[in-house]
PDB file of C-alpha atoms in Angstrom:
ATOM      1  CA  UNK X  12       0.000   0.000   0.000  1.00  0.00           C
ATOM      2  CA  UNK X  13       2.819   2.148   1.287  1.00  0.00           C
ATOM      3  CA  UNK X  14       4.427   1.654  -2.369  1.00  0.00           C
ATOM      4  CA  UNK X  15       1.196   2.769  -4.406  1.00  0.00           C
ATOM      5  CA  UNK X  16       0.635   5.893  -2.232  1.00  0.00           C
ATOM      6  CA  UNK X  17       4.578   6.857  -3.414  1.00  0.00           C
ATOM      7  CA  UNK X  18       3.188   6.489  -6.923  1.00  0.00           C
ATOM      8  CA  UNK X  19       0.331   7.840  -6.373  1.00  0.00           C
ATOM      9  CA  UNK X  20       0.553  11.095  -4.880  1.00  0.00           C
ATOM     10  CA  UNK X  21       3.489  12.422  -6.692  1.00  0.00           C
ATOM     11  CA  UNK X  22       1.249  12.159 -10.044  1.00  0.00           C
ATOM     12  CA  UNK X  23      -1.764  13.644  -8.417  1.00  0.00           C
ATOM     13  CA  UNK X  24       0.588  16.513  -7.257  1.00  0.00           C
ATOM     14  CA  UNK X  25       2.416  17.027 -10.794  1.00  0.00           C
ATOM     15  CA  UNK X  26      -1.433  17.226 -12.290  1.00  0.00           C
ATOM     16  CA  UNK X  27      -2.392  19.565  -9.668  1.00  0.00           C
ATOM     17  CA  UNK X  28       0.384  21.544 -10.551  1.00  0.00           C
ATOM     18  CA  UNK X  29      -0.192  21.461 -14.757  1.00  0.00           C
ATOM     19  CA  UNK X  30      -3.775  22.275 -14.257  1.00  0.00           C
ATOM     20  CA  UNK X  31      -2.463  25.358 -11.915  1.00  0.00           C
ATOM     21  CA  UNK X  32       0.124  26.178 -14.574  1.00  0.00           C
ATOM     22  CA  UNK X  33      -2.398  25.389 -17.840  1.00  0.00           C
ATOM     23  CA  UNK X  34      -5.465  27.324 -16.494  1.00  0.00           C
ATOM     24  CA  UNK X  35      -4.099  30.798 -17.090  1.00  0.00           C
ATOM     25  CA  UNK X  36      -3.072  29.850 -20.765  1.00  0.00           C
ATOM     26  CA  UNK X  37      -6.466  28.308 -21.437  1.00  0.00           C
ATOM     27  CA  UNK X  38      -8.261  31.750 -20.869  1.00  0.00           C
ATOM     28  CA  UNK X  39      -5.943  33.372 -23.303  1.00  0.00           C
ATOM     29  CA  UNK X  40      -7.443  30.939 -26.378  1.00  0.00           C
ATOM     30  CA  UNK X  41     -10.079  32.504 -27.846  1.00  0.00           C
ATOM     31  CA  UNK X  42     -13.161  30.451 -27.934  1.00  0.00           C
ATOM     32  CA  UNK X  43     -13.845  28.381 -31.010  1.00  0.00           C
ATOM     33  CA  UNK X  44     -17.394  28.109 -32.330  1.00  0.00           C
ATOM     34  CA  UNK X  45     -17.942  25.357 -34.406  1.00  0.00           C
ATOM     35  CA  UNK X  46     -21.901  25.167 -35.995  1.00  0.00           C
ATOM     36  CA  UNK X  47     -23.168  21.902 -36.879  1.00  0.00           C
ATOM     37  CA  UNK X  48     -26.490  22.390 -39.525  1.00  0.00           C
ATOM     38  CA  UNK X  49     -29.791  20.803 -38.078  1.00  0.00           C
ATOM     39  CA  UNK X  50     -31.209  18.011 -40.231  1.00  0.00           C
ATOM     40  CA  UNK X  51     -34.674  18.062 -40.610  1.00  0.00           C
ATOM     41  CA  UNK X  52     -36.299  14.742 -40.552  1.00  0.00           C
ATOM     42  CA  UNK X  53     -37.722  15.043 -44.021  1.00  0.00           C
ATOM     43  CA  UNK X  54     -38.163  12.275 -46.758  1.00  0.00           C
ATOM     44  CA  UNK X  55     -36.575  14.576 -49.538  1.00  0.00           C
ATOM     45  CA  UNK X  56     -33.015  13.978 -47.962  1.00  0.00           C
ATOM     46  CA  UNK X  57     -31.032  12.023 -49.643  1.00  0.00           C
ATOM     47  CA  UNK X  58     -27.776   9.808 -49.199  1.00  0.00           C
ATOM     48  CA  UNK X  59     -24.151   9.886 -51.239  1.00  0.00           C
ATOM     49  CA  UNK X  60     -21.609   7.382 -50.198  1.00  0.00           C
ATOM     50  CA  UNK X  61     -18.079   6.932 -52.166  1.00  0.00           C
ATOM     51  CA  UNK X  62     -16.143   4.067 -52.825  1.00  0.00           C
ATOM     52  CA  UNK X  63     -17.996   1.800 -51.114  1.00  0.00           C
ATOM     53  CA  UNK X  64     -18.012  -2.352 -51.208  1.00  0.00           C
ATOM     54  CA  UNK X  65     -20.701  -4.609 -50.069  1.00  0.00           C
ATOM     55  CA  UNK X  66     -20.759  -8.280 -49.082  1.00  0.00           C
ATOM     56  CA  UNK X  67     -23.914 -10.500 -48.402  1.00  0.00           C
ATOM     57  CA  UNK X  68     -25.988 -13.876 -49.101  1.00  0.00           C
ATOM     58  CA  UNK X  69     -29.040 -14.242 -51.136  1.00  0.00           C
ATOM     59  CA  UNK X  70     -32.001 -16.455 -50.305  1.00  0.00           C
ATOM     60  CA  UNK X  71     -30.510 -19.272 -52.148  1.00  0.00           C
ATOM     61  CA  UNK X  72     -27.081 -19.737 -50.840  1.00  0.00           C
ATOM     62  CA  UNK X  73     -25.458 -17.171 -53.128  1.00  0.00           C
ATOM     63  CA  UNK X  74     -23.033 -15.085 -51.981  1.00  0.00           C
ATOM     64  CA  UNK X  75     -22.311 -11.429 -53.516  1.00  0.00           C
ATOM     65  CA  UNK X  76     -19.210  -8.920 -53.442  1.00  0.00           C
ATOM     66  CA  UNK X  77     -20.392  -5.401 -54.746  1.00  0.00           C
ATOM     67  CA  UNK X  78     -17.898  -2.299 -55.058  1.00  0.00           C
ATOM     68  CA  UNK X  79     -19.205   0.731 -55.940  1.00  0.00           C
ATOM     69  CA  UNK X  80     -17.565   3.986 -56.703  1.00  0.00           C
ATOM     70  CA  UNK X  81     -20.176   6.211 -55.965  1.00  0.00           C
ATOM     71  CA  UNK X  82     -23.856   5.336 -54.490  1.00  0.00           C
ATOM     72  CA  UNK X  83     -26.790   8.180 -54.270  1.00  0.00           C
ATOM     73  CA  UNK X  84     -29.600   7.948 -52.859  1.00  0.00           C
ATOM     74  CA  UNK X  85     -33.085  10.134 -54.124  1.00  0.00           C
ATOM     75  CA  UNK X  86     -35.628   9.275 -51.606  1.00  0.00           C
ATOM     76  CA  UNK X  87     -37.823  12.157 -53.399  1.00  0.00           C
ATOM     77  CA  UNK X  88     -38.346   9.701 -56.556  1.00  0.00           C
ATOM     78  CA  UNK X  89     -37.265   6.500 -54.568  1.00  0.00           C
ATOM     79  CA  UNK X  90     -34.305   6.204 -57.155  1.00  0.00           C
ATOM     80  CA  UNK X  91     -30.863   5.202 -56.217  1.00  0.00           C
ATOM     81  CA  UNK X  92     -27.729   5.844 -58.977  1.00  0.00           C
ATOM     82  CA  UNK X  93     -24.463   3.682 -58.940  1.00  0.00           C
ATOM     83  CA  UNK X  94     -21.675   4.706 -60.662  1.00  0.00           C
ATOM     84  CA  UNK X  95     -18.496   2.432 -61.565  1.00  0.00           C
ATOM     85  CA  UNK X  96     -19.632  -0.925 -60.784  1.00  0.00           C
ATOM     86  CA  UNK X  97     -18.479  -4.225 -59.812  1.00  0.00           C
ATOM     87  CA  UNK X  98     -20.173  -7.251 -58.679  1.00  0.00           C
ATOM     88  CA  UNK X  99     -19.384 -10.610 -58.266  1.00  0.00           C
ATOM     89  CA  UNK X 100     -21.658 -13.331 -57.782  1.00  0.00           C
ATOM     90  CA  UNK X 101     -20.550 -17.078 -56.308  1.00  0.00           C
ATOM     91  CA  UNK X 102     -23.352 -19.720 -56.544  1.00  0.00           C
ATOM     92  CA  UNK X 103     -23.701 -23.096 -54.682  1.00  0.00           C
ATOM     93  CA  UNK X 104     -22.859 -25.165 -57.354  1.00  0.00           C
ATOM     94  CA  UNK X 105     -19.423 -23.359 -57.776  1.00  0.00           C
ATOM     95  CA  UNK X 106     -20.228 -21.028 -60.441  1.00  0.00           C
ATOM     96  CA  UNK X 107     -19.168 -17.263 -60.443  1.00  0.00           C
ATOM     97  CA  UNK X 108     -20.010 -14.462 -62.713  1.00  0.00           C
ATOM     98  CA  UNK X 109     -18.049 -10.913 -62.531  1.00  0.00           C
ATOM     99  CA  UNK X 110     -20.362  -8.341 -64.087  1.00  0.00           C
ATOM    100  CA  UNK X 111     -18.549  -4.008 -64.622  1.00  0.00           C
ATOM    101  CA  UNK X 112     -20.642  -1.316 -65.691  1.00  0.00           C
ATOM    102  CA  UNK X 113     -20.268   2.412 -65.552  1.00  0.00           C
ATOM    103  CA  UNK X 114     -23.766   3.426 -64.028  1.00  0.00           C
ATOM    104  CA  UNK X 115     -26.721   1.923 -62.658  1.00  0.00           C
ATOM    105  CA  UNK X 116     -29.979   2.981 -61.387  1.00  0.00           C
ATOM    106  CA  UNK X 117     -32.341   1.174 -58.939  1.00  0.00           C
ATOM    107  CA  UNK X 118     -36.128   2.209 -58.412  1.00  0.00           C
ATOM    108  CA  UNK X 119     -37.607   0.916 -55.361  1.00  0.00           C
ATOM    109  CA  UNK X 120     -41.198   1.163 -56.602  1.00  0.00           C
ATOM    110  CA  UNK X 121     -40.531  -1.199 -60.073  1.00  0.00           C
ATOM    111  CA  UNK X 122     -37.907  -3.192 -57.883  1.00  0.00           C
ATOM    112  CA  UNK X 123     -35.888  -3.119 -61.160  1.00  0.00           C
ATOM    113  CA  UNK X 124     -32.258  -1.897 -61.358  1.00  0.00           C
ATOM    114  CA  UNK X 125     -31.142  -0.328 -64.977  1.00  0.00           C
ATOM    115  CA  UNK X 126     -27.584  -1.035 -65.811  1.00  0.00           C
ATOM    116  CA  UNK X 127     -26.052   1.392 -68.862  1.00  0.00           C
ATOM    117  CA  UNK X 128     -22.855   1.958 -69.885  1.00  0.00           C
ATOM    118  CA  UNK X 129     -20.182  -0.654 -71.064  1.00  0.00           C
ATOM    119  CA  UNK X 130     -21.668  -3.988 -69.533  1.00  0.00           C
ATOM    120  CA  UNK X 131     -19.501  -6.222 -69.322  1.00  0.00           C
ATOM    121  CA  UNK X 132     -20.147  -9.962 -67.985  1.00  0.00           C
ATOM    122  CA  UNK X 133     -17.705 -12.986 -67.673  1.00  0.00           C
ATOM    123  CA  UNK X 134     -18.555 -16.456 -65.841  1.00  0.00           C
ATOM    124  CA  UNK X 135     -16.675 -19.039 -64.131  1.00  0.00           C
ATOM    125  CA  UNK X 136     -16.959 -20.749 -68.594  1.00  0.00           C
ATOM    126  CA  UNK X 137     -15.486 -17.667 -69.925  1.00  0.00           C
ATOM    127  CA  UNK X 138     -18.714 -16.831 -71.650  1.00  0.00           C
ATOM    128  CA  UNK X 139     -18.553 -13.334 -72.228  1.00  0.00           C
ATOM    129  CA  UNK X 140     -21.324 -10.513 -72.932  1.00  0.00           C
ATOM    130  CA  UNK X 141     -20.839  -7.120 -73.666  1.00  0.00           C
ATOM    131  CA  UNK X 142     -23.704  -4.472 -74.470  1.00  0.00           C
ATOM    132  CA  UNK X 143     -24.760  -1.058 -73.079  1.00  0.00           C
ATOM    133  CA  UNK X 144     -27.868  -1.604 -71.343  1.00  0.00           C
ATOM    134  CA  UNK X 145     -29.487  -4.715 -68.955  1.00  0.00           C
ATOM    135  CA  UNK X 146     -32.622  -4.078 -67.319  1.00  0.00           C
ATOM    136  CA  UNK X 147     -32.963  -6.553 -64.204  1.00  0.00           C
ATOM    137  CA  UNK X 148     -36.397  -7.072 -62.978  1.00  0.00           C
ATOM    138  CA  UNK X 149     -35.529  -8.640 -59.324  1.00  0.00           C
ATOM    139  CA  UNK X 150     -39.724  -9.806 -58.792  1.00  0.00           C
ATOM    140  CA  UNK X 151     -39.382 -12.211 -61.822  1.00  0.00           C
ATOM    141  CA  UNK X 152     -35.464 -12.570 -62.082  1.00  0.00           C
ATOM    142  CA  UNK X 153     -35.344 -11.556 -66.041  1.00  0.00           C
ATOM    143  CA  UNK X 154     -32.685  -9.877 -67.466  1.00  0.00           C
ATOM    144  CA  UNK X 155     -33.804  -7.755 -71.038  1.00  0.00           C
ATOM    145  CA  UNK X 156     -31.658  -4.867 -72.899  1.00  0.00           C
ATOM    146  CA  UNK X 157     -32.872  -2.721 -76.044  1.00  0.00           C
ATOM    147  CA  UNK X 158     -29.257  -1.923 -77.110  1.00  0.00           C
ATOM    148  CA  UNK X 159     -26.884  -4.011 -79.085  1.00  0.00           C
ATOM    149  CA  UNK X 160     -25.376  -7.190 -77.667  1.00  0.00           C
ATOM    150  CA  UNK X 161     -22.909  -9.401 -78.346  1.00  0.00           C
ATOM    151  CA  UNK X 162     -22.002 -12.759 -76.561  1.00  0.00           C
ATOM    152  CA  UNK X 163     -18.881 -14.742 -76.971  1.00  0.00           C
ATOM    153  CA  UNK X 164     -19.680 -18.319 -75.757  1.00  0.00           C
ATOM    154  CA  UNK X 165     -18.102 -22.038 -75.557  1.00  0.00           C
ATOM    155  CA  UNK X 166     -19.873 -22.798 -78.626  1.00  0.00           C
ATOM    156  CA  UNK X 167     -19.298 -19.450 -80.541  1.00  0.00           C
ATOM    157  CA  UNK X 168     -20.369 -15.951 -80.970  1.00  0.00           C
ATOM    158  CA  UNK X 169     -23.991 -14.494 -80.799  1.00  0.00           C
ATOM    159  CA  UNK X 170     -24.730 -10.876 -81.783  1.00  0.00           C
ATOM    160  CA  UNK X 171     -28.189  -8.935 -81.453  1.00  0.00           C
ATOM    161  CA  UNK X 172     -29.871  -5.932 -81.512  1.00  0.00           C
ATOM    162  CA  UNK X 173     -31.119  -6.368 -77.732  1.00  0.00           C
ATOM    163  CA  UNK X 174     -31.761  -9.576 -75.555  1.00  0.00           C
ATOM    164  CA  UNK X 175     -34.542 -10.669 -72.739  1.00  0.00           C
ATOM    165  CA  UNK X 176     -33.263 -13.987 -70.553  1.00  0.00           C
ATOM    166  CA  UNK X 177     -35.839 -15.320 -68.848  1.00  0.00           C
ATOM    167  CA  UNK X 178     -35.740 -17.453 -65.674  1.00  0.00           C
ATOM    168  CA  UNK X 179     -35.996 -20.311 -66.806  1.00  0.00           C
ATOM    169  CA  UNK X 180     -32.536 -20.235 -68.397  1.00  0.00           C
ATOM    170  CA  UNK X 181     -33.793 -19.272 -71.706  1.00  0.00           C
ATOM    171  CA  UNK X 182     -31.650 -16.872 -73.552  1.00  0.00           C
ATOM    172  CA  UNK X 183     -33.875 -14.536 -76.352  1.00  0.00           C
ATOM    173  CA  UNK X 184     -32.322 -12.476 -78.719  1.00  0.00           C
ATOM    174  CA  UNK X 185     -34.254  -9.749 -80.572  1.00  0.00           C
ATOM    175  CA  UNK X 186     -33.965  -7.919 -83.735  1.00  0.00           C
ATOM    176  CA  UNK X 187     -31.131  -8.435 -86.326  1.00  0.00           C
ATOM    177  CA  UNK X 188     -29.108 -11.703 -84.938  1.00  0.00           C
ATOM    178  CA  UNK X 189     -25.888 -13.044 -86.780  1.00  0.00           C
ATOM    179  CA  UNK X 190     -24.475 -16.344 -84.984  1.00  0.00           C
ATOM    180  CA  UNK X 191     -21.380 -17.785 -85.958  1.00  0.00           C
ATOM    181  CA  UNK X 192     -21.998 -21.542 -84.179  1.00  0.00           C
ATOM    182  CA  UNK X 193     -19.490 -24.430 -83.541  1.00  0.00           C
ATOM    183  CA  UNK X 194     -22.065 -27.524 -83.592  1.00  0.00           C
ATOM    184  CA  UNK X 195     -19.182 -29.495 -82.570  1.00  0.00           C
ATOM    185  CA  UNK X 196     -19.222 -27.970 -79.126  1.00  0.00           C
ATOM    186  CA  UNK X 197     -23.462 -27.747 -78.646  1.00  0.00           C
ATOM    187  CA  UNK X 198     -24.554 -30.806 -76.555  1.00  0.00           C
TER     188      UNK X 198
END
């Protein structure tokens, strides 16, 4: 006890005596004001983040990496805009697809996100797909663009004048379509 109390009081005493010596320089600092706005509790506000990367699990086992460059938030139209995306998906059965894009949009109401802006898709088969514009409608899990498409597949190379792929695995191409086709590799 005797040897904490030697400790002890010493420190007490040289705090005592910076406080004594401090206290006459703190009144010489002018006082700093420093004003932080009010934010009014109003739907119209909305939310920016930068550079920011997501992780998470769907329903069915699939787990998700999403970077973003720069997310906004409109809460006044319920739209959210992504800009510089990059999203990787891994599935159960050890498939992967890595999907860029330069901007995105998300409206809560439609529950469909609108991708735009050099697309570009590659899977865990080194199918690739480039286009413009996808159109995901999360309630029925269909994918559709209205802008030119091209995929490079296994079995060869399919271009089109837009696309819709359906649930169901079922890949639709619309408008003008040239396919160059290696039968050799179809099943």
């Amino acid at each position: 006890m005797v040897f904490l109390l030697k400790i002890a009081l010493p420190s007490i005493v040289a705090i005592f005596l910076g406080i004594i010596i401090l206290a006459p320089k703190l009144n010489e600092i002018k006082k700093i004001k420093i004003e932080i706005p009010k934010l009014e509790s109003s739907d119209k506000i909305s939310f920016t983040m930068d550079n920011s990367s997501f992780y998470g699990q769907g329903d069915d086992g699939m787990m998700f990496s999403l970077n973003i460059e720069n997310f906004q938030e409109n809460r006044v139209d319920d739209l959210m805009y992504f800009s510089n995306i990059n999203a990787k998906l891994f599935f159960k059965d050890a498939s992967w697809i890595d999907l860029t894009t330069d901007n995105g949009t998300y409206l809560k109401n439609d529950n469909n996100m609108t991708l735009s802006g050099n697309l570009y898709l590659v899977d865990n088969q080194n199918n690739e797909v480039f286009t413009d514009e996808a159109i995901i409608k999360l309630n029925t899990s269909e994918i559709e663009g209205h802008k030119p498409i091209k995929a490079n597949t296994y079995f060869g190379t399919i271009v089109g004048d837009g696309f819709n792929f359906k649930k169901d695995d079922s890949h639709i191409f619309t408008g003008k379509i040239k396919a160059i086709i290696d039968s050799d590799k179809l099943n």
